[in-house]
PDB file of C-alpha atoms in Angstrom:
ATOM      1  CA  MET A  12      32.383  42.449  -5.678  1.00  0.00           C
ATOM      2  CA  GLN A  13      29.750  43.852  -7.954  1.00  0.00           C
ATOM      3  CA  GLU A  14      26.343  42.221  -7.609  1.00  0.00           C
ATOM      4  CA  GLU A  15      25.960  41.921 -11.378  1.00  0.00           C
ATOM      5  CA  VAL A  16      29.225  39.985 -11.723  1.00  0.00           C
ATOM      6  CA  PHE A  17      28.313  37.825  -8.723  1.00  0.00           C
ATOM      7  CA  HIS A  18      25.002  36.852 -10.335  1.00  0.00           C
ATOM      8  CA  GLU A  19      26.646  36.277 -13.721  1.00  0.00           C
ATOM      9  CA  VAL A  20      29.138  33.823 -12.203  1.00  0.00           C
ATOM     10  CA  SER A  21      26.382  32.151 -10.168  1.00  0.00           C
ATOM     11  CA  ASP A  22      24.281  31.759 -13.312  1.00  0.00           C
ATOM     12  CA  GLU A  23      27.191  29.952 -14.994  1.00  0.00           C
ATOM     13  CA  PHE A  24      27.087  27.293 -12.259  1.00  0.00           C
ATOM     14  CA  ILE A  25      23.294  27.049 -12.499  1.00  0.00           C
ATOM     15  CA  ASN A  26      23.467  26.695 -16.290  1.00  0.00           C
ATOM     16  CA  LEU A  27      26.035  23.911 -15.916  1.00  0.00           C
ATOM     17  CA  ALA A  28      23.794  22.129 -13.409  1.00  0.00           C
ATOM     18  CA  ASN A  29      20.824  22.499 -15.748  1.00  0.00           C
ATOM     19  CA  ASP A  30      22.857  21.024 -18.610  1.00  0.00           C
ATOM     20  CA  LEU A  31      23.999  18.128 -16.412  1.00  0.00           C
ATOM     21  CA  SER A  32      20.406  17.436 -15.370  1.00  0.00           C
ATOM     22  CA  ASP A  33      19.834  15.962 -18.826  1.00  0.00           C
ATOM     23  CA  ASP A  34      22.010  13.013 -17.762  1.00  0.00           C
ATOM     24  CA  TRP A  35      21.980  13.050 -13.956  1.00  0.00           C
ATOM     25  CA  ALA A  36      19.243  13.151 -11.318  1.00  0.00           C
ATOM     26  CA  THR A  37      18.753  16.485  -9.577  1.00  0.00           C
ATOM     27  CA  PRO A  38      19.270  15.046  -6.045  1.00  0.00           C
ATOM     28  CA  LEU A  39      22.698  13.798  -7.169  1.00  0.00           C
ATOM     29  CA  LEU A  40      23.508  17.163  -8.742  1.00  0.00           C
ATOM     30  CA  SER A  41      22.379  19.004  -5.624  1.00  0.00           C
ATOM     31  CA  ALA A  42      24.645  16.848  -3.440  1.00  0.00           C
ATOM     32  CA  ALA A  43      27.532  17.217  -5.885  1.00  0.00           C
ATOM     33  CA  ILE A  44      27.161  21.002  -5.946  1.00  0.00           C
ATOM     34  CA  MET A  45      27.173  21.151  -2.137  1.00  0.00           C
ATOM     35  CA  PHE A  46      30.248  18.912  -2.015  1.00  0.00           C
ATOM     36  CA  ALA A  47      32.008  21.010  -4.664  1.00  0.00           C
ATOM     37  CA  ALA A  48      31.185  24.232  -2.796  1.00  0.00           C
ATOM     38  CA  ALA A  49      32.473  22.739   0.455  1.00  0.00           C
ATOM     39  CA  ARG A  50      35.631  21.508  -1.261  1.00  0.00           C
ATOM     40  CA  PHE A  51      36.278  24.840  -2.955  1.00  0.00           C
ATOM     41  CA  ASN A  52      35.587  26.828   0.225  1.00  0.00           C
ATOM     42  CA  ALA A  53      37.925  24.569   2.209  1.00  0.00           C
ATOM     43  CA  PHE A  54      40.572  25.196  -0.469  1.00  0.00           C
ATOM     44  CA  ASN A  55      39.842  28.937  -0.335  1.00  0.00           C
ATOM     45  CA  PHE A  56      40.206  28.975   3.456  1.00  0.00           C
ATOM     46  CA  GLN A  57      43.410  26.953   3.297  1.00  0.00           C
ATOM     47  CA  THR A  58      45.016  29.246   0.708  1.00  0.00           C
ATOM     48  CA  MET A  59      43.764  32.550   2.184  1.00  0.00           C
ATOM     49  CA  ASP A  60      44.276  31.770   5.884  1.00  0.00           C
ATOM     50  CA  GLY A  61      44.747  28.130   6.783  1.00  0.00           C
ATOM     51  CA  ASP A  62      45.234  28.862  10.469  1.00  0.00           C
ATOM     52  CA  GLU A  63      43.636  26.041  12.447  1.00  0.00           C
ATOM     53  CA  ALA A  64      42.710  28.567  15.151  1.00  0.00           C
ATOM     54  CA  ASN A  65      40.392  30.276  12.624  1.00  0.00           C
ATOM     55  CA  ARG A  66      38.836  27.105  11.223  1.00  0.00           C
ATOM     56  CA  GLU A  67      35.663  27.078  13.350  1.00  0.00           C
ATOM     57  CA  GLU A  68      35.069  30.756  12.638  1.00  0.00           C
ATOM     58  CA  ALA A  69      35.405  30.078   8.900  1.00  0.00           C
ATOM     59  CA  ILE A  70      33.006  27.122   9.130  1.00  0.00           C
ATOM     60  CA  ARG A  71      30.508  29.309  10.966  1.00  0.00           C
ATOM     61  CA  TYR A  72      30.835  32.007   8.315  1.00  0.00           C
ATOM     62  CA  TYR A  73      30.367  29.613   5.388  1.00  0.00           C
ATOM     63  CA  THR A  74      27.390  27.829   6.955  1.00  0.00           C
ATOM     64  CA  GLU A  75      25.699  31.105   7.928  1.00  0.00           C
ATOM     65  CA  GLN A  76      26.143  32.443   4.399  1.00  0.00           C
ATOM     66  CA  TYR A  77      24.801  29.224   2.864  1.00  0.00           C
ATOM     67  CA  SER A  78      21.793  29.242   5.200  1.00  0.00           C
ATOM     68  CA  LYS A  79      21.035  32.876   4.368  1.00  0.00           C
ATOM     69  CA  MET A  80      21.310  32.291   0.614  1.00  0.00           C
ATOM     70  CA  LEU A  81      19.230  29.107   0.761  1.00  0.00           C
ATOM     71  CA  ARG A  82      16.453  30.845   2.701  1.00  0.00           C
ATOM     72  CA  GLU A  83      16.450  33.803   0.284  1.00  0.00           C
ATOM     73  CA  ASN A  84      16.260  31.518  -2.749  1.00  0.00           C
ATOM     74  CA  MET A  85      13.521  29.331  -1.257  1.00  0.00           C
ATOM     75  CA  LYS A  86      11.475  32.431  -0.492  1.00  0.00           C
ATOM     76  CA  GLU A  87      12.062  33.816  -3.997  1.00  0.00           C
ATOM     77  CA  LEU A  88      11.186  30.543  -5.736  1.00  0.00           C
ATOM     78  CA  ALA A  89       8.029  30.094  -3.649  1.00  0.00           C
ATOM     79  CA  GLN A  90       6.604  33.372  -4.931  1.00  0.00           C
ATOM     80  CA  PRO A  91       4.451  33.007  -8.050  1.00  0.00           C
ATOM     81  CA  GLU A  92       5.816  34.637 -11.175  1.00  0.00           C
ATOM     82  CA  ILE A  93       3.890  37.613 -12.473  1.00  0.00           C
ATOM     83  CA  SER A  94       3.494  37.612 -16.247  1.00  0.00           C
TER      84      SER A  94
END
């Protein structure tokens, strides 16, 4: 997957969340996004593999990826912007 396409798709989700924040509280949106990601990833696992023997490995993979991405984004957002 090309990084540019990955970021473009990610930005679409962020833009949707930003639009929804006009009507919904950000803690609710954050929880809804996590639930939606979990639901979609469970669906992805089920359609791509679905083998119960691989379930814990898939859970480990998804949680490790989420943790890595969350840490990277927290670090990036904590840095002051240079104008």
